[in-house]
mmCIF file of C-alpha atoms in Angstrom:
data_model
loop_
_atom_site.group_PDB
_atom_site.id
_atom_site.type_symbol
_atom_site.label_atom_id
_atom_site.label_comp_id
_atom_site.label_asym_id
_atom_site.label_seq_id
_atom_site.Cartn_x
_atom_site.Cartn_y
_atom_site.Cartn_z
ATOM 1 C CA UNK A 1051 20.442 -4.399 -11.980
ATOM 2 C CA UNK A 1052 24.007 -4.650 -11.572
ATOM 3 C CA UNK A 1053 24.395 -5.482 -15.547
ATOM 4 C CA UNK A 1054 22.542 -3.083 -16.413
ATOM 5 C CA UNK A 1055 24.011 -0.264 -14.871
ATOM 6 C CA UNK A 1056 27.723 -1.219 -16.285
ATOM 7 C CA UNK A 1057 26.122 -2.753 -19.884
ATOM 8 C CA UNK A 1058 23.383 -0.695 -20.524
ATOM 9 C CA UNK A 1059 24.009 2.631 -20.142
ATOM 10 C CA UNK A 1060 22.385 4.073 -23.122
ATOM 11 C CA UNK A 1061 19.614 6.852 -22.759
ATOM 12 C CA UNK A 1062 16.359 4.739 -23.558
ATOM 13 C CA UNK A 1063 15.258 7.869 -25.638
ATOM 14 C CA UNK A 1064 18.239 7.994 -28.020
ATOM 15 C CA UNK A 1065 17.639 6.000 -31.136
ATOM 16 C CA UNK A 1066 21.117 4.659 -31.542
ATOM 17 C CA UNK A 1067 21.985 0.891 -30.330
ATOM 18 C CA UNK A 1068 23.151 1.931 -26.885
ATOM 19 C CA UNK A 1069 19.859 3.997 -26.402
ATOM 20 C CA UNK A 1070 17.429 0.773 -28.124
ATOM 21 C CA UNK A 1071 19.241 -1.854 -25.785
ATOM 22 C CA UNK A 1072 18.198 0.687 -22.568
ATOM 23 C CA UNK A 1073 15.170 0.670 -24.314
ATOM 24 C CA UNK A 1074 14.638 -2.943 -25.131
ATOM 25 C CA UNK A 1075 15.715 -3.871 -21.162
ATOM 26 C CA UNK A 1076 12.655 -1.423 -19.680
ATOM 27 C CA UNK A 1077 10.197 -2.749 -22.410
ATOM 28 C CA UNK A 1078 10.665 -6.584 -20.926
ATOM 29 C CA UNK A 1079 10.403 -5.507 -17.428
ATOM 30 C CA UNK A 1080 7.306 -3.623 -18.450
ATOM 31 C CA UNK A 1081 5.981 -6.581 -19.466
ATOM 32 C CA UNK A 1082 6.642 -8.845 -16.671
ATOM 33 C CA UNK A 1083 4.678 -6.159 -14.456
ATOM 34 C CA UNK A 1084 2.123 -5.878 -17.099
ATOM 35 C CA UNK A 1085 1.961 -10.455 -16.107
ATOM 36 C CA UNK A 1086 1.862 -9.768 -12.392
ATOM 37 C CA UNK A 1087 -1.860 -7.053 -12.394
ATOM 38 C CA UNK A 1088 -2.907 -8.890 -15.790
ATOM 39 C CA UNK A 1089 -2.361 -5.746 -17.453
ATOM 40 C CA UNK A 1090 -1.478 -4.476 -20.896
ATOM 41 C CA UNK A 1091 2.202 -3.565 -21.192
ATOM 42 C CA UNK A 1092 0.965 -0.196 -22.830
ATOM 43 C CA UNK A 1093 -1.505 1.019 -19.989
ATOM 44 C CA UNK A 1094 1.682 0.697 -17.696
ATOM 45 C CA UNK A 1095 3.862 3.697 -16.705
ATOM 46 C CA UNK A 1096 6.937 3.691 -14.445
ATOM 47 C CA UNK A 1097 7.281 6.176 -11.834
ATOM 48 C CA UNK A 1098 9.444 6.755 -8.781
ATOM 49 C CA UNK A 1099 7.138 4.930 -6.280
ATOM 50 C CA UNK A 1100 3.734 5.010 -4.966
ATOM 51 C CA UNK A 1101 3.551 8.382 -3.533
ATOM 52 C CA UNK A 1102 4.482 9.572 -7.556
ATOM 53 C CA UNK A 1103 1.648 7.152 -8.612
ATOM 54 C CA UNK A 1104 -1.058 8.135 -6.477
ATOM 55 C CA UNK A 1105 -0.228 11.752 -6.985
ATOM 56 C CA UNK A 1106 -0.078 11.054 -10.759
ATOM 57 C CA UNK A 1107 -3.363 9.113 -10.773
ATOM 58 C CA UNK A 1108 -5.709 11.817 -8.391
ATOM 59 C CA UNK A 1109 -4.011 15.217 -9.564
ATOM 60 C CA UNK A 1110 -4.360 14.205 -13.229
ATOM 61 C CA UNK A 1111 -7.585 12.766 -13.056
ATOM 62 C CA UNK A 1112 -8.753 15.753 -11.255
ATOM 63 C CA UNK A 1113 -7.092 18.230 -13.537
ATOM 64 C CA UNK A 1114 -8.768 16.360 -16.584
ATOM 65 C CA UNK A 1115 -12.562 16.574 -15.448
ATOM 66 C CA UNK A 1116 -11.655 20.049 -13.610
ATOM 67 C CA UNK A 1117 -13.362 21.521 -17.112
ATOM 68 C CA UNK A 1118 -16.591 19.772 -16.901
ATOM 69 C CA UNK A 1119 -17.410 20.551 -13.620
ATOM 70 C CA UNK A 1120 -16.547 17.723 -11.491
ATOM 71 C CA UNK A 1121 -14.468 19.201 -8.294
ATOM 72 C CA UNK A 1122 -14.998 16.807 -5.523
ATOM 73 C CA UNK A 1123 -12.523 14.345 -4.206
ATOM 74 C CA UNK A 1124 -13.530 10.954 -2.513
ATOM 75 C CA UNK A 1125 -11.019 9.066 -0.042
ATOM 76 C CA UNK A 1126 -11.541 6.931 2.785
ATOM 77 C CA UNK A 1127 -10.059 7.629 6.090
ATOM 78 C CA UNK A 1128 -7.977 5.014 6.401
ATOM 79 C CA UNK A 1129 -5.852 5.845 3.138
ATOM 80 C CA UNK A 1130 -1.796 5.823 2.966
ATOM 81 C CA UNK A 1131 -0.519 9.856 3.388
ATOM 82 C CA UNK A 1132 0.120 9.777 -0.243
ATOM 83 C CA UNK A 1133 -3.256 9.725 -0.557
ATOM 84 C CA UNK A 1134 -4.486 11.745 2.674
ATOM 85 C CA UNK A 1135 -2.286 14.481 1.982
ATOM 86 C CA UNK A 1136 -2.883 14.852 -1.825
ATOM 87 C CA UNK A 1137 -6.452 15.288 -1.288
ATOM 88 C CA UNK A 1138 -5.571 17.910 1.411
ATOM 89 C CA UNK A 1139 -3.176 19.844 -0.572
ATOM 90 C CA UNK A 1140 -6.145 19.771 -3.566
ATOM 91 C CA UNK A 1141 -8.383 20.675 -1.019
ATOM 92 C CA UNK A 1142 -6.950 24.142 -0.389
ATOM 93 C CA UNK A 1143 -6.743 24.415 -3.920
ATOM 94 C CA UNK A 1144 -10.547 24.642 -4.028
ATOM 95 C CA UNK A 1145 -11.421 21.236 -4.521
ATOM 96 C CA UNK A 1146 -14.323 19.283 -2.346
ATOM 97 C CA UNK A 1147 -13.242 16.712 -0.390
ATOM 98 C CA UNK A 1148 -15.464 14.085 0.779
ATOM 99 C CA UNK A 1149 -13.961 11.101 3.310
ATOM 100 C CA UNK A 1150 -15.260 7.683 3.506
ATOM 101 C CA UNK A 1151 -15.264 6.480 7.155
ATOM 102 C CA UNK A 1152 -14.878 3.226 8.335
ATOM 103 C CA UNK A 1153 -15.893 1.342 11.370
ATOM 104 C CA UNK A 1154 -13.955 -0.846 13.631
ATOM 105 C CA UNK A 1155 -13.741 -3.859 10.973
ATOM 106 C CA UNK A 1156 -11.475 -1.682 8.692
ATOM 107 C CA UNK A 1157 -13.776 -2.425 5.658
ATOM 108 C CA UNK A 1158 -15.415 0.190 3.919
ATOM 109 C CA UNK A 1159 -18.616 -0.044 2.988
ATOM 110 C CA UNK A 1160 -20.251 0.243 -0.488
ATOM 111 C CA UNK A 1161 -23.579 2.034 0.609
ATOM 112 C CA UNK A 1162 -21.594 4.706 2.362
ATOM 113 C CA UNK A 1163 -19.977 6.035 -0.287
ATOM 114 C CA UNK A 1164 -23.167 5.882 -2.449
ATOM 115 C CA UNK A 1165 -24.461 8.542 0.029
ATOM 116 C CA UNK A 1166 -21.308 10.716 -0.517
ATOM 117 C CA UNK A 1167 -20.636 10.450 -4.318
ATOM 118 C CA UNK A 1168 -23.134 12.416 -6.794
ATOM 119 C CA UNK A 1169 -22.399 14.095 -10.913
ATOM 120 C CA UNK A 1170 -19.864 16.668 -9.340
ATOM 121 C CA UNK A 1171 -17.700 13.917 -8.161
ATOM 122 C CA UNK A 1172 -13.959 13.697 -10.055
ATOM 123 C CA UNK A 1173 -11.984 11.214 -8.246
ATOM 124 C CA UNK A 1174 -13.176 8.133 -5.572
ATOM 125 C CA UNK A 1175 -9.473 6.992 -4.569
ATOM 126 C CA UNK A 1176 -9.120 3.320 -2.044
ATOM 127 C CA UNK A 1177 -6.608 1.178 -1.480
ATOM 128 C CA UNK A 1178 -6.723 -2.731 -2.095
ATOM 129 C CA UNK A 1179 -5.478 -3.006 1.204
ATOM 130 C CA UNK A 1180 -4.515 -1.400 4.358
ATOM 131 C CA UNK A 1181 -1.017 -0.678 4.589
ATOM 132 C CA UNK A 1182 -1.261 -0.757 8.637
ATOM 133 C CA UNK A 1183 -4.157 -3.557 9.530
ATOM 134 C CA UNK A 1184 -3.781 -5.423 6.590
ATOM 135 C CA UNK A 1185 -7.748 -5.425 5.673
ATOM 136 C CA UNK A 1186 -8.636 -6.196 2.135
ATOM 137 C CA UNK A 1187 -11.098 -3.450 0.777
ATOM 138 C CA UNK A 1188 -14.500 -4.524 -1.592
ATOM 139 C CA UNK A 1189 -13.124 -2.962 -4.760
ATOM 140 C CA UNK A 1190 -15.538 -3.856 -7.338
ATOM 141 C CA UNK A 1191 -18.467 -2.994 -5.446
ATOM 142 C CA UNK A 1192 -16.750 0.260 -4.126
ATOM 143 C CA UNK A 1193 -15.833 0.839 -8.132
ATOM 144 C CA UNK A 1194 -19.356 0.052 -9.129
ATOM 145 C CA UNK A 1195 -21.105 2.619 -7.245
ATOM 146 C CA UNK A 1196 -18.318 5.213 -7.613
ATOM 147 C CA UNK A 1197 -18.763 4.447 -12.021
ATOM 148 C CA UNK A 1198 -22.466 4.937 -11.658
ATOM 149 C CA UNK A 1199 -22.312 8.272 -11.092
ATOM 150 C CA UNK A 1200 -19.601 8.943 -13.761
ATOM 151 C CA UNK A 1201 -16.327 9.195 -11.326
ATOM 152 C CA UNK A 1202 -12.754 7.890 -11.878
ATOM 153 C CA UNK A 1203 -11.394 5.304 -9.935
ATOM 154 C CA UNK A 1204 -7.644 5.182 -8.241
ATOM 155 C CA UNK A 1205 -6.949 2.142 -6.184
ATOM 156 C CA UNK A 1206 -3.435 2.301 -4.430
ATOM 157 C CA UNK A 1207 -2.771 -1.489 -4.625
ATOM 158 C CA UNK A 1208 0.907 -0.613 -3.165
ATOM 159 C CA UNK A 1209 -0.015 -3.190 -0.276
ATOM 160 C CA UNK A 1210 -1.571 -5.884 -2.195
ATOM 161 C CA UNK A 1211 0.462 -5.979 -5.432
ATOM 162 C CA UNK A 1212 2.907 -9.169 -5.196
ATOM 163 C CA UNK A 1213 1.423 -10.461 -2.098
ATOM 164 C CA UNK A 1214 -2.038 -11.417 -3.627
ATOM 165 C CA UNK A 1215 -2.982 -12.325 -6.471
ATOM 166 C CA UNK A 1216 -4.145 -8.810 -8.270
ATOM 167 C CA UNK A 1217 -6.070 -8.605 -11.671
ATOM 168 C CA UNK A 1218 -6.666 -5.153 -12.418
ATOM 169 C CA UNK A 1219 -9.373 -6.118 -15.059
ATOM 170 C CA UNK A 1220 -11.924 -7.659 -12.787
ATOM 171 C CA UNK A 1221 -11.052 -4.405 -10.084
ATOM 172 C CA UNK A 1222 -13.251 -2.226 -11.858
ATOM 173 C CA UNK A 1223 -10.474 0.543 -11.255
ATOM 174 C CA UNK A 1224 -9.196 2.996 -13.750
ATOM 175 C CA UNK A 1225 -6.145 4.001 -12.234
ATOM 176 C CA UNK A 1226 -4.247 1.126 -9.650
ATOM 177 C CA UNK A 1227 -0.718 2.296 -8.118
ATOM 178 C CA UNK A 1228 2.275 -0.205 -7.159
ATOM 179 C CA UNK A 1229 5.563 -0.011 -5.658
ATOM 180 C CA UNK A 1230 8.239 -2.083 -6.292
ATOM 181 C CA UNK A 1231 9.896 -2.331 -2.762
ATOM 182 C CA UNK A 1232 6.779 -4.477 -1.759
ATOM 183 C CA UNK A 1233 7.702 -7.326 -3.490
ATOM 184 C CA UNK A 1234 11.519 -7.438 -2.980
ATOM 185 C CA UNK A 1235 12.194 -5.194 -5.875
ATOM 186 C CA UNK A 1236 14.734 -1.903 -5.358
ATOM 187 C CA UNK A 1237 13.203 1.496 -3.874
ATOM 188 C CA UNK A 1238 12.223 4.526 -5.735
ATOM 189 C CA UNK A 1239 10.599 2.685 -8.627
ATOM 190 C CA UNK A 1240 6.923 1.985 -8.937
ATOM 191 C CA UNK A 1241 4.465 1.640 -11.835
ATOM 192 C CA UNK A 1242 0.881 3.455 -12.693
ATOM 193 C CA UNK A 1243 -1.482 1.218 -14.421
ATOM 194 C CA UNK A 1244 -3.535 3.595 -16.807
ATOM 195 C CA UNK A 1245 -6.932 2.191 -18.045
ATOM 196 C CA UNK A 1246 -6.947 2.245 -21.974
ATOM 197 C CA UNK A 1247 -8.990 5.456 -22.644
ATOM 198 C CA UNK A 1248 -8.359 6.897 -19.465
ATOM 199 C CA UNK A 1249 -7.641 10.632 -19.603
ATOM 200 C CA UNK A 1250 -4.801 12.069 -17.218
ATOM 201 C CA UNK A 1251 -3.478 15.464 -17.406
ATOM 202 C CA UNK A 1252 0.656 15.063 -17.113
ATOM 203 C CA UNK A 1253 1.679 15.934 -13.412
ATOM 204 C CA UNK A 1254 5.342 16.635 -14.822
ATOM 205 C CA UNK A 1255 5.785 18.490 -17.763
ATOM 206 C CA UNK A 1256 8.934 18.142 -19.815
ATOM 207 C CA UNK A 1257 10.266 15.507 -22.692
ATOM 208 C CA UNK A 1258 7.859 12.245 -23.870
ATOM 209 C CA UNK A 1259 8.947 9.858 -21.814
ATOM 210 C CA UNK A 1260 6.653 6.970 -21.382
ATOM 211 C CA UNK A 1261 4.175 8.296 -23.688
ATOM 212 C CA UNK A 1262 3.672 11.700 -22.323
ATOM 213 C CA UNK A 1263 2.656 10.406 -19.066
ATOM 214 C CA UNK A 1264 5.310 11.001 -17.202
ATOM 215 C CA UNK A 1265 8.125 13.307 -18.513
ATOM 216 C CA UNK A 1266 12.091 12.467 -17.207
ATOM 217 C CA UNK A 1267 14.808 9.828 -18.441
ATOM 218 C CA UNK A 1268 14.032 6.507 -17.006
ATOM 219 C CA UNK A 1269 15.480 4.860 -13.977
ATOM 220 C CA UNK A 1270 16.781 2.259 -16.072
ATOM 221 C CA UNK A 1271 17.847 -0.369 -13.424
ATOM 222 C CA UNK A 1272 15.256 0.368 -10.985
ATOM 223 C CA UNK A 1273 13.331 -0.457 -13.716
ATOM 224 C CA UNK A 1274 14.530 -3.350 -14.486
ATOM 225 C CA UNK A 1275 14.879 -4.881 -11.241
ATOM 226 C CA UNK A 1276 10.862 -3.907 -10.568
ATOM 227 C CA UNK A 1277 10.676 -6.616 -13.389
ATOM 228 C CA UNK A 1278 12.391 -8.915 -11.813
ATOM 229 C CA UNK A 1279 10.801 -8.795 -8.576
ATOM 230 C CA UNK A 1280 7.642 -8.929 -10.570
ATOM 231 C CA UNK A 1281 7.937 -12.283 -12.338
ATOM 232 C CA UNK A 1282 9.634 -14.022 -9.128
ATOM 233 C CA UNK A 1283 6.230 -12.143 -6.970
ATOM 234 C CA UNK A 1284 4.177 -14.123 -9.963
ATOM 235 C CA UNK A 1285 5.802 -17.115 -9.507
ATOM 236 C CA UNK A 1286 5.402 -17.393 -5.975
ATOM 237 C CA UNK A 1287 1.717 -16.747 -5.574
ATOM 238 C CA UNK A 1288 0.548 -20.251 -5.986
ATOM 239 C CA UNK A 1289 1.904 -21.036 -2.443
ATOM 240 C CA UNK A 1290 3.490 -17.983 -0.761
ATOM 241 C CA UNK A 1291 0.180 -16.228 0.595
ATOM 242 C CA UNK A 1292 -1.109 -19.407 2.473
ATOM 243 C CA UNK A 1293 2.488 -20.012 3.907
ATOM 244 C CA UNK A 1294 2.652 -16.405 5.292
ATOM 245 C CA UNK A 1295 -0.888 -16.623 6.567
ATOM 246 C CA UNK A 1296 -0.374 -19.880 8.450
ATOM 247 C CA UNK A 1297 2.870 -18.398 10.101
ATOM 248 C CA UNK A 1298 0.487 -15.301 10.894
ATOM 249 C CA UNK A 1299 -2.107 -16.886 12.535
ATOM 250 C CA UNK A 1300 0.559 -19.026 14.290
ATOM 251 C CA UNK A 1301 1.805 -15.874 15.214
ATOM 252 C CA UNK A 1302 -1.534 -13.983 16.707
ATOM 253 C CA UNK A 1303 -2.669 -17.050 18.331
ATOM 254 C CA UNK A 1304 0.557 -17.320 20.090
ATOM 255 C CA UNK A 1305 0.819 -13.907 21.604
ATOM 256 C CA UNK A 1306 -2.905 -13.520 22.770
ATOM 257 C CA UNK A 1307 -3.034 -17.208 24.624
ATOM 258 C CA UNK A 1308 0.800 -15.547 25.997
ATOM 259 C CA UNK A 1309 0.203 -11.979 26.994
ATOM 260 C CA UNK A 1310 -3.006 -10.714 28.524
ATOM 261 C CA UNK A 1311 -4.514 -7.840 27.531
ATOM 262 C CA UNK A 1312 -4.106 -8.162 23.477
ATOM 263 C CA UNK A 1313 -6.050 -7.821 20.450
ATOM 264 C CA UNK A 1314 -6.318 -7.968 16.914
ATOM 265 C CA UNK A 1315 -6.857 -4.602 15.150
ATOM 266 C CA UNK A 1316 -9.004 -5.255 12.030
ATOM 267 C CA UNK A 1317 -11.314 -7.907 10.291
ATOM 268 C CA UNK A 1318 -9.352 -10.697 10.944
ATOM 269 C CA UNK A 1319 -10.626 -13.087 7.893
ATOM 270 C CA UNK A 1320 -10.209 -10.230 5.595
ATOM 271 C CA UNK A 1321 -6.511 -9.068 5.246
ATOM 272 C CA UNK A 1322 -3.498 -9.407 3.212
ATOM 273 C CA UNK A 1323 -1.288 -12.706 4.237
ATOM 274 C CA UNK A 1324 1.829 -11.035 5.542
ATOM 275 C CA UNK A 1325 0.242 -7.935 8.283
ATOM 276 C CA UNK A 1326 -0.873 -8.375 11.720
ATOM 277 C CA UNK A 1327 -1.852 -5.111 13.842
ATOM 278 C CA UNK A 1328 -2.115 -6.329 17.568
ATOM 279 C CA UNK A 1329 -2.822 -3.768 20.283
ATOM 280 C CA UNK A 1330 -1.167 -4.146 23.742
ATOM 281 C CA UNK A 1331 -3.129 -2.984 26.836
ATOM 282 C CA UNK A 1332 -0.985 -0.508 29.439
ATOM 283 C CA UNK A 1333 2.666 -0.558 26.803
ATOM 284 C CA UNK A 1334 3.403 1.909 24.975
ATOM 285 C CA UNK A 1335 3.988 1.055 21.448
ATOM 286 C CA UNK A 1336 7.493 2.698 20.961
ATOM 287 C CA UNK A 1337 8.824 1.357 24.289
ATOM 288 C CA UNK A 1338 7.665 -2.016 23.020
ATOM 289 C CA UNK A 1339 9.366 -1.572 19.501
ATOM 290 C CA UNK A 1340 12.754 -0.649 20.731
ATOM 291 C CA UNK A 1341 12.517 -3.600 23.582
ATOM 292 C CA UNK A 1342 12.349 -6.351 20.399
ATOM 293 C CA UNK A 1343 14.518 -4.535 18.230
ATOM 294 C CA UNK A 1344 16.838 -4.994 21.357
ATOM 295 C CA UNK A 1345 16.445 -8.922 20.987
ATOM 296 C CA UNK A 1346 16.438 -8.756 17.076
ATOM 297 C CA UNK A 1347 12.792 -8.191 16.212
ATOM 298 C CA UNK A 1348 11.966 -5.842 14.062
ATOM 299 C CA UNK A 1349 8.496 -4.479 13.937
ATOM 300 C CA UNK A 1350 6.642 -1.010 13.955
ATOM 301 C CA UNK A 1351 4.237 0.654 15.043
ATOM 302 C CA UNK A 1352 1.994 2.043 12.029
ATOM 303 C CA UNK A 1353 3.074 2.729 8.137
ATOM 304 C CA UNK A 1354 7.296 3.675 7.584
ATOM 305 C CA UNK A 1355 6.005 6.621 5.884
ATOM 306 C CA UNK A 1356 4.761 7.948 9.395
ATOM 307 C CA UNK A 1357 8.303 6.978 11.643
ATOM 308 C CA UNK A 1358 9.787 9.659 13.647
ATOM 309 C CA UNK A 1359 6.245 11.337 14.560
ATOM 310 C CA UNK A 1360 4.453 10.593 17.949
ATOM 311 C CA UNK A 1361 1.165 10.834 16.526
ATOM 312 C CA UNK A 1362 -1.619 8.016 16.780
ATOM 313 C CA UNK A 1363 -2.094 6.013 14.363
ATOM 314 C CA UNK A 1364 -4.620 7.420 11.848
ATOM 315 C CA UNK A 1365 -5.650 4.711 10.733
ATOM 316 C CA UNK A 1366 -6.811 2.660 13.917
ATOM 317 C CA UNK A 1367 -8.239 6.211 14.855
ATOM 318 C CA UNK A 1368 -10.139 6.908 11.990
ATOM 319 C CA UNK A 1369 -11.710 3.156 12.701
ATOM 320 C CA UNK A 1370 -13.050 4.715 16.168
ATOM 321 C CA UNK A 1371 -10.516 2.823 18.693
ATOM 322 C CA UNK A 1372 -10.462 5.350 22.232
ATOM 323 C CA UNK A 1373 -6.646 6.682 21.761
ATOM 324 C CA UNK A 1374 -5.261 4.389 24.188
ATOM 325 C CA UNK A 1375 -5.474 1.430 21.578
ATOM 326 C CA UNK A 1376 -4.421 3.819 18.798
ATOM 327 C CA UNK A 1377 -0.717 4.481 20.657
ATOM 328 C CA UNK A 1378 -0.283 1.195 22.092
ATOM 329 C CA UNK A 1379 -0.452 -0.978 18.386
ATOM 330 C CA UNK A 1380 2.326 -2.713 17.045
ATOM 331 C CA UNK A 1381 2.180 -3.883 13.294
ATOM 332 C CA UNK A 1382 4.070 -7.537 12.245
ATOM 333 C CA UNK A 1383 5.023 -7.648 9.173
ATOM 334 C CA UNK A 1384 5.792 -11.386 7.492
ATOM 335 C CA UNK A 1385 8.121 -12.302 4.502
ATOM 336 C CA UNK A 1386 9.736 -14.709 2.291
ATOM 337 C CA UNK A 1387 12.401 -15.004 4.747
ATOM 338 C CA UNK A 1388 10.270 -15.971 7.947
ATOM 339 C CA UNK A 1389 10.070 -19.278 9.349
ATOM 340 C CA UNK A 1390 7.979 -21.347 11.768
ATOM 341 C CA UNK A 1391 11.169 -20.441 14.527
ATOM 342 C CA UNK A 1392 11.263 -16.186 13.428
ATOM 343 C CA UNK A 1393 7.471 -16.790 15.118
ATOM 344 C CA UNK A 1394 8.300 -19.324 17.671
ATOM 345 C CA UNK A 1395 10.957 -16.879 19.386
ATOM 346 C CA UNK A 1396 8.773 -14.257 18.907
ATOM 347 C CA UNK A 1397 6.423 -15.398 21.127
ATOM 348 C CA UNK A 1398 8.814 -16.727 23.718
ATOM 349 C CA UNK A 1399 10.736 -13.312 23.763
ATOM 350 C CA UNK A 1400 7.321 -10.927 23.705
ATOM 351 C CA UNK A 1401 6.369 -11.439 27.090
ATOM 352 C CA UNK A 1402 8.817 -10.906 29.419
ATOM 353 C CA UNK A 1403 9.344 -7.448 27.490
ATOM 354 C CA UNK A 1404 5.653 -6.877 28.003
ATOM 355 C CA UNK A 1405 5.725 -7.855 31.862
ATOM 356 C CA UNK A 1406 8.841 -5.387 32.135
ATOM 357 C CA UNK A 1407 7.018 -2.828 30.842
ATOM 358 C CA UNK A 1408 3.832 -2.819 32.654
ATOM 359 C CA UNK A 1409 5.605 -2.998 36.028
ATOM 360 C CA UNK A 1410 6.728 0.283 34.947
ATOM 361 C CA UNK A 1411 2.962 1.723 34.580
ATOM 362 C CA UNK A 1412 1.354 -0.149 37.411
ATOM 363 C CA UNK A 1413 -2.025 0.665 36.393
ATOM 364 C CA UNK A 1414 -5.014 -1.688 36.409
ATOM 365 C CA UNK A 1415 -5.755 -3.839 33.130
ATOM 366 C CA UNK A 1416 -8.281 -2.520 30.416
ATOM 367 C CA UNK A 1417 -10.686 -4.646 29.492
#
């Protein structure tokens, strides 16, 4: 990234050799993402992230088969906000939503949305996986029923991309959003995998930039490094996912034989390698955030997206746990950096700041 901000500074629009090097750098990172979903390099367009994405993929889907009559909107309730609020905002715009619940598993489930979907249905959006409990979602049946009646299909893969292995052919999607933050790549750059034959109405009007999909001069390095972090995300996969899930389940087992009162939010052999959501009886999630980022732990206590609001979490709400278990969740996140002792001290360190904190509420034990 560095290189290519002081060597290639060319507009990647101008036709000139300064402009065709830019140009030549973001075709060679398009291809290494193209590697990672087992993707066409043409059906994939950079944007700034996947809130862009997901906006890009819904409103211009919607937009598209506005004209013939298809105005609902199918999400499940467990979605990122970039979803969730899209729908909303579309929503007031006159569109029908529809929301796919869930139970306490985190799954959806295939039959339910055949009950919700029907010939006015647009848009069935789901993520690949929970951003908060981890849980991997049934895509190609989920696709299948939502194709039968003649919908499109978005799947934000944001949490999955890089961490799983993730061919968009056999998804059955039309539309899948990424992000390159998720796999070590820079911030504000994502990618939009469009289906060949896939009709989008342009959320951003302006030049034709990436084939008058999205219009505005490239983010050349982002760019770039999102290829980077692409091939080295491919590269790992062989043996990455069943390191980070052994050093999760060390993890989980660890702090429910240590500290009483715990549980694990979600299906547990169903998830993404790197997530565990863990609920702790009688502490309050924030107080217990701020007591291990005290002793160097960092952790949180739902998606980044949400920080700074005192609000439940959504998405253990929306999966019908009674709001004490929805405030009192912590989420562990796992990476290439964590080692057998990152988990080890974790456990050793968890609870005494536990104990401290329940001698503060002195109330009985849930079961």
């Amino acid at each position: 990234m560095a290189a290519v901000l002081r060597d290639e500074y060319g507009n990647p629009s101008s036709v000139h050799h300064f402009g065709q090097k830019a140009k030549a750098v973001i075709d060679e990172a398009r291809s290494r993402v193209a590697e990672l979903i087992n993707a066409d390099p043409s059906e994939v367009v950079f944007t700034s992230g996947g809130t862009e994405s997901d906006n890009t993929a819904i409103r211009g889907a919607a937009e598209a088969l506005e004209p013939a009559g298809r105005r609902q909107l199918v999400a499940s309730t467990i979605e990122h906000e970039a979803v969730l609020n899209t729908l909303k905002a579309l929503g007031r715009r006159g569109y029908e939503v529809a929301w796919l619940g869930v139970g306490e598993s985190g799954v959806m489930d295939p039959e339910a949305l055949r009950a919700l979907v029907g010939d006015r249905t647009a848009v069935v959006s789901v993520m690949h996986a929970n951003n908060e409990v981890g849980t991997i979602q049934p895509i190609a049946e989920l696709a299948a029923v939502a194709k039968a009646c003649g919908a499109v299909v978005h799947v934000d893969a944001v949490q999955s991309a890089g961490k799983i292995p993730l061919d968009v052919k056999t998804l059955g999607a039309d539309l899948v959003s990424i992000s390159a933050h998720k796999f070590y790549g820079p911030k504000g750059v994502g990618a939009l995998w469009i289906r060949r034959g896939v009709r989008l109405v342009a959320t951003s009007t302006g030049g034709r930039h990436e084939r008058g999909r999205r219009a505005g001069t490239e983010n050349v390095d982002g760019i770039v490094g999102m290829g980077v972090a692409a091939r080295l995300a491919r590269s790992h996969q062989t043996g990455e996912p069943a390191r980070l899930a052994g050093l999760r389940d060390r993890l989980e087992e660890g702090i429910l034989r240590a500290v009483s009162g715990t549980v694990v939010n979600g299906q547990r052999d169903r998830r993404v390698p790197n997530t565990s959501n863990i609920s702790f009886d009688r502490v309050e999630a924030e107080s217990l955030l701020i007591g291990l980022d005290l002793a160097g732990i960092a952790v949180s206590t739902g998606s980044a997206c949400s920080s700074g609001t005192l609000e439940p979490s959504h998405v253990l709400k929306a999966m019908g746990f009674p709001p004490h278990r929805t405030q009192n969740s912590i989420r562990f996140s796992l990476g290439a950096a964590n080692t057998e002792d990152d988990i080890d001290r974790t456990i050793a360190v968890l609870p005494g700041i536990v104990e401290k904190l329940r001698n503060l509420t002195r109330s009985p034990v849930r079961a």
